[in-house]
């Protein structure tokens, strides 16, 4: 009595699809063959079926594989650098160094940080000192206060390097020098 075939996992399927993609990019498979095998790979139920789809493909040489992997990693690195370069440069919001326990942010003249933007409420948010850290609290503003892209629903601790937004006004938090 033989054991049942091993069911194909998502990882097995992804490996087979990656192999097919690489061979098509190298020109080893026609587009018609590639599309047909991808369809079969997506329908495969066992590892054996997936292995059959790539069994007749020529093995890549060790050097070709290493060069391909090196080019892929350099490409990924350059993509990350380009993404970081295009990211907008945010103005810095230095947390107060004096002994204040409360720092108001808003459009109103009574605020410590006045932001003349219509998306900022008159009394938009406050920074509260708590021991050695700062808490950011939204004061019921219309357009919300965000910390690292997440809209605040309660007090949140703010650290150097965090991104805060009051309405459409965004800042990068820095600690006082």
CSV table of C-alpha atoms in Angstrom, one decimal, residues 86 90 96 107 112 125 152:
chain,number,residue,atom,x,y,z
A,86,UNK,CA,11.1,60.4,-3.3
A,90,UNK,CA,9.0,66.4,6.6
A,96,UNK,CA,9.9,71.4,24.2
A,107,UNK,CA,-4.9,77.1,14.5
A,112,UNK,CA,1.9,76.9,21.6
A,125,UNK,CA,-4.1,68.3,19.8
A,152,UNK,CA,-5.4,58.5,17.2
